[in-house]
Coordinates of C-alpha atoms in Angstrom, one line a residue:
M40 CA -34.5 -7.6 1.4
I41 CA -37.2 -5.5 3.3
M42 CA -36.2 -3.5 6.0
R43 CA -38.7 -1.4 8.0
S44 CA -36.2 0.6 10.0
P45 CA -34.0 3.3 8.0
I46 CA -31.2 2.8 10.6
V47 CA -31.1 -0.9 9.8
A48 CA -31.2 -0.4 6.2
M49 CA -28.4 2.2 6.4
L50 CA -26.3 -0.1 8.5
W51 CA -26.8 -2.9 6.1
E52 CA -25.7 -0.6 3.1
N53 CA -22.4 0.3 5.0
W54 CA -21.8 -3.4 5.8
R55 CA -22.2 -4.4 2.1
L56 CA -19.9 -1.6 1.1
T57 CA -17.1 -2.6 3.6
R58 CA -17.4 -6.3 4.0
I59 CA -14.6 -7.2 1.6
E60 CA -12.4 -4.6 3.0
A61 CA -13.1 -5.8 6.5
A62 CA -12.1 -9.4 5.6
Q63 CA -8.7 -8.1 4.0
R64 CA -7.9 -5.9 7.0
L65 CA -8.7 -8.8 9.5
G66 CA -6.7 -11.4 7.4
L67 CA -3.8 -9.2 6.9
G68 CA -3.7 -8.0 10.5
L69 CA -3.8 -11.7 11.8
A70 CA -1.1 -12.7 9.4
A71 CA 1.4 -9.8 9.8
G72 CA 0.7 -9.5 13.6
G73 CA 1.2 -13.3 13.9
G74 CA 4.4 -13.3 11.9
A75 CA 5.8 -10.5 14.0
L76 CA 5.1 -12.4 17.2
V77 CA 6.9 -15.5 15.8
L78 CA 10.0 -13.9 14.2
F79 CA 10.9 -11.0 16.5
D80 CA 11.8 -10.5 20.0
A81 CA 9.9 -7.2 20.1
G82 CA 7.0 -9.1 18.5
P83 CA 4.2 -7.6 20.8
A84 CA 5.3 -4.1 20.0
I85 CA 5.5 -4.7 16.3
A86 CA 2.1 -6.5 16.2
F87 CA 0.5 -3.6 18.0
W88 CA 1.7 -1.0 15.8
I89 CA 0.7 -3.3 12.7
L90 CA -2.9 -3.5 14.1
F91 CA -2.9 0.3 14.7
A92 CA -1.9 1.1 11.2
L93 CA -4.4 -1.1 9.7
H94 CA -7.4 -0.1 11.7
A95 CA -6.7 3.5 12.3
F96 CA -8.0 4.6 8.8
F97 CA -11.5 5.0 8.0
W98 CA -13.2 2.6 5.5
F99 CA -11.6 3.3 2.1
S100 CA -14.7 1.5 0.6
I101 CA -16.9 4.3 1.8
S102 CA -14.3 7.2 1.0
K103 CA -14.4 6.0 -2.6
L104 CA -18.0 7.0 -2.9
N105 CA -16.6 10.5 -3.4
G106 CA -15.1 9.4 -6.5
G107 CA -12.2 7.1 -5.7
R108 CA -8.8 8.5 -5.7
F109 CA -7.9 12.3 -5.6
S110 CA -6.9 11.9 -9.2
D111 CA -10.3 10.3 -10.4
G112 CA -12.4 13.2 -9.9
Y113 CA -12.4 13.1 -6.0
K114 CA -14.7 15.8 -4.4
P115 CA -14.6 16.5 -0.6
G116 CA -17.6 16.5 1.5
F117 CA -20.5 14.1 2.2
P118 CA -21.6 12.0 -0.8
L119 CA -25.1 13.2 -0.9
Y120 CA -25.6 12.8 -4.5
L121 CA -25.3 9.1 -4.3
L122 CA -26.4 8.2 -0.7
F123 CA -29.5 8.4 1.3
A124 CA -31.9 10.3 -1.1
R125 CA -34.7 9.6 1.4
P126 CA -36.7 11.3 4.0
V127 CA -34.3 10.6 6.7
S128 CA -33.1 13.3 9.2
T129 CA -29.6 14.5 8.7
V130 CA -28.7 13.6 12.3
T131 CA -29.7 10.1 11.7
F132 CA -27.6 9.3 8.4
V133 CA -24.7 11.3 9.6
G134 CA -24.6 9.6 13.0
V135 CA -25.1 6.1 11.6
A136 CA -22.3 6.5 9.1
M137 CA -19.9 8.0 11.6
L138 CA -20.6 5.5 14.4
Y139 CA -20.6 2.6 12.0
D140 CA -17.1 3.6 10.8
A141 CA -15.7 4.2 14.3
V142 CA -17.3 1.2 15.9
S143 CA -16.7 -1.4 13.2
C144 CA -12.9 -0.4 12.8
T145 CA -12.5 -0.5 16.6
A146 CA -14.3 -3.9 16.8
L147 CA -11.8 -5.3 14.2
Y148 CA -9.0 -4.0 16.0
V149 CA -10.2 -5.5 19.3
A150 CA -11.0 -8.9 17.7
S151 CA -7.6 -9.1 16.1
A152 CA -5.7 -8.0 19.3
A153 CA -7.7 -10.4 21.5
L154 CA -7.2 -13.4 19.1
L155 CA -3.6 -12.8 18.6
G156 CA -3.1 -12.4 22.4
A157 CA -5.0 -15.7 23.0
V158 CA -3.2 -17.8 20.4
F159 CA 0.3 -16.6 20.9
G160 CA 0.2 -16.0 24.7
E161 CA 1.4 -12.3 24.2
P162 CA -1.2 -9.9 25.6
L163 CA -2.0 -6.8 23.5
P164 CA -3.9 -3.6 24.5
V165 CA -7.5 -4.5 23.8
F166 CA -10.2 -2.5 25.5
S167 CA -7.9 0.2 27.0
F168 CA -7.3 1.5 23.5
A169 CA -10.9 1.2 22.2
L170 CA -12.0 4.6 23.2
C171 CA -9.0 6.3 21.8
L172 CA -9.3 4.6 18.4
V173 CA -13.2 5.7 18.3
T174 CA -12.3 9.2 19.2
F175 CA -9.7 9.2 16.1
H176 CA -12.2 7.9 13.7
L177 CA -15.0 10.2 14.7
A178 CA -12.6 13.2 14.3
C179 CA -11.3 11.9 10.9
T180 CA -14.7 11.4 9.5
C181 CA -16.0 14.8 10.8
I182 CA -13.0 16.4 8.9
Q183 CA -13.7 14.5 5.8
W184 CA -17.4 15.0 5.7
A185 CA -18.2 18.4 7.4
T186 CA -16.6 20.5 4.9
R187 CA -16.1 20.7 1.0
S188 CA -12.7 22.5 1.4
R189 CA -9.6 20.4 0.7
I190 CA -7.3 22.8 2.5
V191 CA -9.5 22.3 5.6
Q192 CA -9.4 18.6 5.2
W193 CA -5.6 18.3 4.7
S194 CA -4.7 20.8 7.4
G195 CA -7.3 19.3 9.7
S196 CA -5.9 15.8 9.2
L197 CA -2.4 16.9 10.1
V198 CA -3.7 18.8 13.2
V199 CA -5.5 15.7 14.4
G200 CA -3.1 12.9 13.1
W201 CA 0.2 13.9 14.5
P202 CA -1.0 14.8 18.0
F203 CA -2.9 11.4 18.2
L204 CA 0.1 9.5 17.0
F205 CA 2.4 11.2 19.6
L206 CA -0.2 10.6 22.3
V207 CA -0.3 7.0 21.6
Q208 CA 3.4 6.8 21.2
N209 CA 3.9 8.4 24.7
R210 CA 1.1 6.2 26.5
V211 CA 2.6 2.9 25.3
G212 CA 4.8 1.9 28.4
S213 CA 4.8 -1.6 27.1
P214 CA 2.8 -3.4 24.2
S215 CA 0.3 -4.8 26.7
Q216 CA -0.2 -1.6 28.8
I217 CA -1.9 1.5 27.5
H218 CA -3.5 3.7 30.1
F219 CA -5.1 7.0 29.9
S220 CA -5.9 9.2 32.8
L221 CA -9.4 10.2 33.7
V222 CA -8.9 13.8 32.2
E223 CA -7.6 12.4 28.9
N224 CA -10.7 10.0 28.8
T225 CA -13.1 12.9 29.4
V226 CA -11.4 14.8 26.7
M227 CA -11.7 12.1 24.2
I228 CA -15.5 11.8 25.1
L229 CA -16.0 15.5 24.6
I230 CA -14.1 15.2 21.2
C231 CA -16.4 12.4 20.1
I232 CA -19.5 14.5 20.8
L233 CA -18.0 17.7 19.3
S234 CA -17.1 15.7 16.1
I235 CA -20.6 14.4 15.7
V236 CA -22.1 17.8 16.3
L237 CA -19.8 19.7 13.8
A238 CA -20.2 16.9 11.2
V239 CA -24.1 17.2 11.4
V240 CA -23.9 20.9 11.1
G241 CA -21.5 20.8 8.1
V242 CA -23.6 18.1 6.2
S243 CA -26.9 19.9 7.0
R244 CA -25.4 23.0 5.1
Q245 CA -24.5 20.9 2.2
R246 CA -28.0 19.2 2.2
R247 CA -29.7 22.5 2.3
G248 CA -27.6 23.9 -0.5
D249 CA -25.5 26.4 1.4
A250 CA -22.5 24.5 0.3
V251 CA -22.7 23.6 -3.4
A252 CA -23.0 19.8 -4.0
I253 CA -20.6 18.6 -6.9
V254 CA -20.9 15.3 -8.5
P255 CA -17.4 13.8 -9.0
Q256 CA -16.1 14.2 -12.5
Q257 CA -13.3 12.2 -14.1
K258 CA -10.0 14.0 -14.8
D259 CA -9.0 14.2 -18.4
A260 CA -5.4 12.9 -17.7
T261 CA -5.2 9.2 -18.5
G262 CA -2.3 8.8 -16.1
G263 CA -4.4 9.9 -13.1
Y264 CA -2.6 13.1 -12.3
P265 CA -4.0 16.5 -12.3
A266 CA -3.8 18.4 -15.6
W267 CA -1.9 21.2 -14.1
F268 CA 0.7 18.9 -12.8
I269 CA 1.0 17.2 -16.2
S270 CA 1.2 20.7 -18.1
V271 CA 4.3 21.4 -16.1
F272 CA 6.4 19.0 -18.3
R273 CA 6.2 20.7 -21.7
F274 CA 8.2 19.2 -24.6
R275 CA 7.1 18.4 -28.1
C276 CA 5.7 15.1 -29.2
P277 CA 7.9 13.4 -31.8
T278 CA 5.7 12.5 -34.7
S279 CA 8.3 10.6 -36.8
S280 CA 7.5 7.3 -35.0
A281 CA 4.5 5.9 -33.3
T282 CA 6.6 4.2 -30.8
R283 CA 8.3 7.6 -29.9
A284 CA 4.8 9.1 -29.7
Q285 CA 3.8 6.5 -27.2
V286 CA 6.8 6.9 -25.0
W287 CA 6.4 10.7 -25.2
F288 CA 2.7 10.2 -23.9
E289 CA 3.6 7.7 -21.2
L290 CA 6.4 10.0 -20.0
K291 CA 4.1 13.1 -20.0
S292 CA 1.2 11.5 -18.4
S293 CA 2.6 9.4 -15.7
G294 CA 6.5 8.8 -15.9
L295 CA 7.8 12.3 -15.3
P296 CA 5.1 13.0 -12.5
V297 CA 6.4 10.1 -10.7
L298 CA 10.0 11.2 -11.1
A299 CA 9.1 14.8 -9.9
I300 CA 7.2 13.4 -6.8
G301 CA 10.3 11.4 -6.0
V302 CA 12.6 14.4 -6.3
A303 CA 10.3 16.4 -4.1
I304 CA 10.4 13.7 -1.5
A305 CA 14.1 13.5 -1.6
I306 CA 14.4 17.4 -1.2
L307 CA 12.0 17.3 1.6
I308 CA 14.2 14.5 3.4
S309 CA 17.4 16.5 3.0
M310 CA 15.7 19.6 4.4
L311 CA 14.3 17.8 7.5
F312 CA 17.7 16.2 8.3
A313 CA 19.3 19.5 8.0
I314 CA 16.6 21.3 10.0
S315 CA 16.8 18.6 12.8
I316 CA 20.2 19.9 13.9
A317 CA 18.7 23.0 15.2
I318 CA 15.1 21.8 15.9
P319 CA 15.0 18.4 17.6
L320 CA 11.2 18.0 17.1
A321 CA 11.8 17.5 13.3
R322 CA 14.0 14.4 13.8
N323 CA 11.0 12.2 14.1
F324 CA 9.6 13.5 11.0
A325 CA 12.8 13.1 9.2
L326 CA 13.3 9.4 10.2
G327 CA 9.6 8.7 9.6
I328 CA 9.5 10.0 6.1
S329 CA 12.9 8.3 5.3
V330 CA 11.3 4.9 6.3
F331 CA 7.9 5.1 4.8
S332 CA 8.8 7.1 1.5
V333 CA 10.0 3.9 -0.3
P334 CA 6.8 1.9 0.3
T335 CA 4.7 4.8 -0.2
V336 CA 6.2 5.3 -3.7
L337 CA 6.0 1.7 -4.6
F338 CA 2.5 1.4 -3.4
F339 CA 0.9 4.7 -4.8
L340 CA 3.1 5.4 -7.8
G341 CA 4.0 1.9 -8.9
G342 CA 0.4 0.9 -9.7
N343 CA -2.4 1.4 -12.3
V344 CA -0.1 1.7 -15.3
F345 CA -2.9 0.7 -17.6
G346 CA -5.1 3.7 -16.6
I347 CA -7.9 1.9 -14.8
R348 CA -10.6 4.3 -13.6
R349 CA -12.5 4.2 -10.4
K350 CA -15.8 6.0 -10.0
Q351 CA -18.7 5.2 -7.6
G352 CA -17.5 1.8 -6.7
R353 CA -16.9 0.7 -10.4
R354 CA -13.6 0.1 -12.2
Y355 CA -13.3 0.4 -15.9
A356 CA -10.6 1.1 -18.6
S357 CA -10.2 4.5 -20.3
A358 CA -11.6 4.7 -23.7
F359 CA -8.5 6.3 -25.0
E360 CA -6.2 3.6 -23.5
S361 CA -8.4 0.9 -24.9
T362 CA -8.7 2.1 -28.4
Q363 CA -5.0 3.1 -29.1
P364 CA -3.8 1.8 -32.5
C365 CA -1.0 -0.3 -30.9
G366 CA -0.5 -4.0 -30.4
T367 CA -1.5 -5.1 -26.8
A368 CA 2.1 -6.5 -26.1
Q369 CA 3.8 -3.6 -27.5
L370 CA 1.6 -1.3 -25.5
A371 CA 2.1 -3.2 -22.2
G372 CA 5.9 -3.4 -22.8
L373 CA 6.2 0.4 -23.4
K374 CA 4.0 1.4 -20.4
L375 CA 6.0 -1.0 -18.1
V376 CA 9.3 0.1 -19.1
V377 CA 8.6 3.7 -18.9
R378 CA 6.9 3.6 -15.6
S379 CA 9.5 1.2 -14.1
A380 CA 12.4 3.4 -15.2
C381 CA 10.9 6.7 -13.7
M382 CA 9.9 4.9 -10.5
L383 CA 13.4 3.4 -10.2
A384 CA 14.9 6.7 -10.8
A385 CA 12.6 8.3 -8.1
L386 CA 13.5 5.6 -5.7
T387 CA 17.2 6.0 -6.5
V388 CA 17.1 9.8 -5.9
I389 CA 15.3 9.2 -2.6
G390 CA 17.8 6.6 -1.4
I391 CA 20.8 8.9 -2.4
S392 CA 19.0 11.7 -0.4
V393 CA 18.5 9.4 2.7
W394 CA 22.1 8.3 2.6
A395 CA 23.6 11.7 2.1
S396 CA 21.3 13.3 4.5
S397 CA 22.1 10.5 7.3
S398 CA 25.5 12.3 7.6
F399 CA 23.7 15.2 9.2
V400 CA 23.0 12.9 12.3
G401 CA 26.5 13.5 13.5
G402 CA 25.5 17.2 14.0
W403 CA 22.5 16.4 16.1
G404 CA 24.4 15.7 19.2
P405 CA 23.0 13.4 21.9
W406 CA 19.3 12.6 21.2
I407 CA 18.0 10.4 24.1
V408 CA 15.0 8.1 23.2
D409 CA 14.0 5.5 25.9
G410 CA 17.1 6.0 27.8
K411 CA 19.4 5.4 24.8
N412 CA 21.3 7.7 22.4
A413 CA 19.5 7.3 19.2
A414 CA 21.9 9.4 17.2
E415 CA 24.6 7.1 18.1
G416 CA 22.8 4.0 17.0
L417 CA 22.0 5.6 13.6
L418 CA 25.5 6.4 13.1
K419 CA 26.6 2.8 13.9
A420 CA 24.0 1.5 11.5
R421 CA 25.2 3.8 8.7
S422 CA 28.7 2.7 9.1
T423 CA 27.6 -1.0 9.3
I424 CA 25.7 -0.6 6.0
A425 CA 28.7 1.1 4.4
G426 CA 31.1 -1.6 5.6
K427 CA 28.8 -4.5 4.2
F428 CA 28.6 -2.9 0.9
G429 CA 32.3 -2.1 0.8
E430 CA 33.2 -5.9 1.1
L431 CA 31.2 -6.9 -2.0
P432 CA 33.1 -7.4 -5.3
A433 CA 32.7 -5.1 -8.4
Y434 CA 30.3 -7.3 -10.3
A435 CA 27.9 -7.5 -7.2
Y436 CA 27.1 -3.9 -7.7
V437 CA 26.2 -4.6 -11.4
A438 CA 24.1 -7.5 -10.3
Q439 CA 22.3 -5.2 -7.8
A440 CA 21.5 -2.6 -10.3
V441 CA 20.2 -5.2 -12.7
I442 CA 18.1 -6.9 -10.0
A443 CA 16.7 -3.6 -8.9
F444 CA 15.5 -2.4 -12.4
I445 CA 14.0 -5.7 -13.3
A446 CA 12.3 -6.3 -9.8
A447 CA 10.9 -2.8 -10.1
A448 CA 9.5 -3.8 -13.5
G449 CA 8.1 -7.0 -12.2
Y450 CA 6.4 -5.2 -9.4
V451 CA 4.9 -2.5 -11.6
A452 CA 3.7 -5.4 -14.0
W453 CA 2.0 -7.3 -11.0
Q454 CA 0.3 -4.1 -9.9
A455 CA -0.8 -3.2 -13.5
S456 CA -2.2 -6.8 -13.9
R457 CA -4.0 -6.7 -10.7
E458 CA -5.8 -3.5 -11.3
A459 CA -6.9 -4.7 -14.8
L460 CA -8.1 -8.1 -13.8
T461 CA -9.9 -6.6 -10.7
A462 CA -11.8 -4.3 -13.3
R463 CA -12.4 -7.2 -15.5
Y464 CA -13.1 -10.2 -13.0
P465 CA -13.7 -8.5 -9.6
R466 CA -14.7 -11.6 -7.6
S467 CA -12.0 -13.9 -9.1
A468 CA -9.3 -11.4 -8.6
L469 CA -10.4 -10.9 -4.9
V470 CA -9.9 -14.6 -4.4
V471 CA -6.6 -14.7 -6.1
V472 CA -5.3 -11.7 -4.0
G473 CA -6.7 -13.1 -0.8
L474 CA -5.0 -16.5 -1.2
P475 CA -1.5 -15.2 -0.4
I476 CA -2.7 -13.7 2.8
V477 CA -4.5 -17.0 3.7
W478 CA -1.3 -18.9 2.8
G479 CA 1.0 -16.6 4.9
L480 CA -1.4 -16.8 7.9
A481 CA -1.4 -20.6 7.7
I482 CA 2.5 -20.7 7.4
V483 CA 2.6 -18.5 10.5
L484 CA 0.3 -20.8 12.5
L485 CA 2.2 -23.9 11.5
A486 CA 5.5 -22.3 12.6
L487 CA 3.8 -21.4 15.9
V488 CA 2.7 -25.0 16.2
Q489 CA 6.3 -26.4 15.5
K490 CA 7.8 -23.6 18.0
S491 CA 5.4 -24.4 20.8
G492 CA 5.8 -28.1 20.5
I493 CA 2.1 -28.8 20.1
A494 CA 2.6 -31.2 17.2
P495 CA 5.7 -33.2 16.2
A496 CA 8.2 -31.2 14.2
L497 CA 8.5 -33.7 11.5
P498 CA 4.8 -33.5 10.2
V499 CA 4.8 -29.8 10.4
K500 CA 7.9 -29.5 8.4
A501 CA 6.4 -31.9 5.8
I502 CA 3.3 -29.7 5.6
L503 CA 5.4 -26.5 5.2
Q504 CA 7.4 -28.2 2.3
A505 CA 4.3 -29.5 0.6
S506 CA 2.6 -26.1 0.7
F507 CA 5.7 -24.6 -0.8
W508 CA 5.7 -27.1 -3.7
I509 CA 2.1 -26.6 -4.3
A510 CA 2.7 -22.9 -4.6
A511 CA 5.6 -23.6 -7.0
V512 CA 3.5 -25.9 -9.1
A513 CA 0.5 -23.5 -9.2
L514 CA 3.0 -20.7 -10.3
M515 CA 4.5 -22.8 -13.2
S516 CA 0.9 -23.9 -14.1
T517 CA -0.2 -20.3 -14.3
T518 CA 2.9 -19.3 -16.4
I519 CA 2.3 -22.3 -18.8
Y520 CA -1.4 -21.3 -19.1
L521 CA -0.6 -17.6 -19.7
F522 CA 1.9 -18.7 -22.4
W523 CA -0.4 -21.0 -24.2
N524 CA -3.4 -18.7 -24.1
G525 CA -1.2 -15.5 -25.3
I526 CA 0.0 -17.4 -28.2
S527 CA -3.4 -18.8 -29.2
S528 CA -5.0 -15.5 -28.9
R529 CA -2.1 -13.8 -30.7
V530 CA -1.6 -11.4 -27.9
L531 CA 2.0 -12.4 -27.3
T532 CA 4.3 -11.4 -30.2
A533 CA 7.7 -12.9 -31.2
G534 CA 9.4 -9.5 -30.4
Y535 CA 7.9 -9.3 -27.0
L536 CA 8.5 -13.1 -26.0
S537 CA 12.2 -12.7 -27.0
S538 CA 12.7 -9.5 -25.1
A539 CA 10.9 -11.1 -22.1
V540 CA 13.1 -14.2 -22.2
L541 CA 16.2 -12.1 -22.6
V542 CA 15.3 -9.9 -19.5
I543 CA 14.4 -13.0 -17.3
A544 CA 17.8 -14.6 -18.3
V545 CA 19.5 -11.4 -17.3
F546 CA 17.7 -11.3 -14.1
A547 CA 18.4 -14.9 -13.3
A548 CA 22.1 -14.5 -14.1
A549 CA 22.3 -11.3 -11.8
W550 CA 20.2 -13.0 -9.1
V551 CA 22.7 -16.1 -9.0
A552 CA 25.8 -13.9 -9.2
M553 CA 24.4 -11.9 -6.2
L554 CA 23.8 -15.0 -4.3
H555 CA 27.4 -16.2 -5.0
A556 CA 28.8 -13.0 -3.9
A557 CA 26.7 -13.5 -0.5
G558 CA 28.5 -17.0 -0.2
A559 CA 25.5 -19.2 -1.1
P560 CA 26.5 -22.9 -1.2
F561 CA 24.9 -24.0 -4.3
S562 CA 26.6 -27.2 -4.4
R563 CA 25.3 -28.6 -1.2
M564 CA 21.9 -27.1 -1.3
P565 CA 18.8 -29.3 -1.1
A566 CA 16.2 -29.1 -3.9
L567 CA 13.8 -27.2 -1.8
H568 CA 16.3 -24.4 -1.1
I569 CA 17.3 -24.2 -4.7
A570 CA 13.7 -23.9 -5.7
A571 CA 13.2 -21.1 -3.1
I572 CA 16.1 -19.2 -4.6
L573 CA 14.6 -19.4 -8.1
F574 CA 11.2 -18.5 -6.9
P575 CA 11.7 -14.8 -7.7
V576 CA 12.8 -15.8 -11.2
M577 CA 9.5 -17.7 -11.9
M578 CA 7.7 -14.7 -10.4
M579 CA 9.3 -12.3 -12.9
L580 CA 8.6 -14.8 -15.8
M581 CA 4.9 -15.1 -14.7
N582 CA 4.4 -11.2 -14.4
S583 CA 6.0 -10.7 -17.9
L584 CA 3.3 -12.9 -19.4
L585 CA 0.5 -11.7 -17.1
A586 CA 0.8 -8.1 -18.0
P587 CA -0.2 -8.2 -21.8
W588 CA -2.6 -11.0 -21.1
S589 CA -4.6 -8.8 -18.5
L590 CA -4.3 -5.7 -20.7
D591 CA -5.9 -7.6 -23.5
R592 CA -8.8 -8.9 -21.3
I593 CA -9.5 -5.2 -20.2
R594 CA -9.1 -3.8 -23.8
H595 CA -11.4 -6.3 -25.3
A596 CA -13.9 -6.8 -22.4

């Protein structure tokens, strides 16, 4: 494609980098925001914060040009070694990159908020929030690109992020009303100009060589954690058994670091709750970290079990991981068991810390938020949860523990398979990952149609039931194909299959026991409800077959 203008060419390059992520953000925002508007009374507020969380971050597709994740050779600063090796002024390519990030993310937010407001009849803040979002993006990209110091980046992100969050929280009178004063708008415009100027100055120093330009290099650790972190856990490798040696390697490279991070988060939560007795400003931090710690651990520490690398927009398997003298099924099983056990232990430590630390709320005294005593509400919620768990029979606790471990293993298996298949079949994996989002958006729209009375309830209900049965048939067909292909290609061994069947049977028994303790009337349930209840069991079965199959594809690519 011939482009005579360098600005148009750079905009086209940025669009090519971010178009897939833009579609994912737009679809996820519409599906999650629409679901919040349909299911919750405070739907507009929840939808606004969902859109805010999705579109406040700068493009990950562009940030990966610095080497991907921090663990895969990330180097701070502007990626001059890869981008814009052309006779274009620094002001031009820095300004184009920063403005593209700010304007495109803000445009996605505006489009999502306007569409949700028009479809669901719930007005959301649109243009009144645009300048604030542009300012935040320009400030963040300035911090990320103007310097090669990680300390400056991290501290600058905290200095900019938390005040911005508090400003938005204080200005949201209602979800449809966000107003900034003339002074605040003027300050935000000045911040935009200052961010661009500082970014141009910083990138100019990097371009002239005043700041050393370093090409990202891949870390030696297969688990993706820094070498200094892995070397903290020192214990000898057993040489009497290859299986024990593999377990040692998985523990040292990825398992124990996950557990250590979980313990550190648990200690931080306890400290914040204790400090909040004397310092009320720490209470928001304590509650925020308590709420987001579990999904953060699941998302960031529960994936990439198979050691997939990312570098300069390319994904590939580690040569060491691919050439280990171990069967694919056995290797996948060991990796999943070790990571699942360590991640579940980390989540357990965090959960115990949150529960034990919540007793400090009684010492906070009155904590008035929006005219209500938030501390009293937290204590009531704590007592309610304790009462609900206290009413359960003894076998329900065992069932919960079994479900938690096997569900964690299933989640880890799905994340590992997704990473491996994305590296092997990037376009096909993108379609497979996007289908659940599209399906969820369609379900939300159908529920809205039924609720608003636009169409008769009976056809809409029939469509919903048909879509569920189609999903169930697709899940079973995928499971059958994975079983047949795994057997024919000799990936699945008898030992792995017997272990997987035993684990799934235990999970199904624990799941049924848990539902029975909750009072589910199995004898009077229709077939659709029974199939919905057994859906998690089918998911676990598919994940148990998908993990070794995907590892085999990436090892023999």
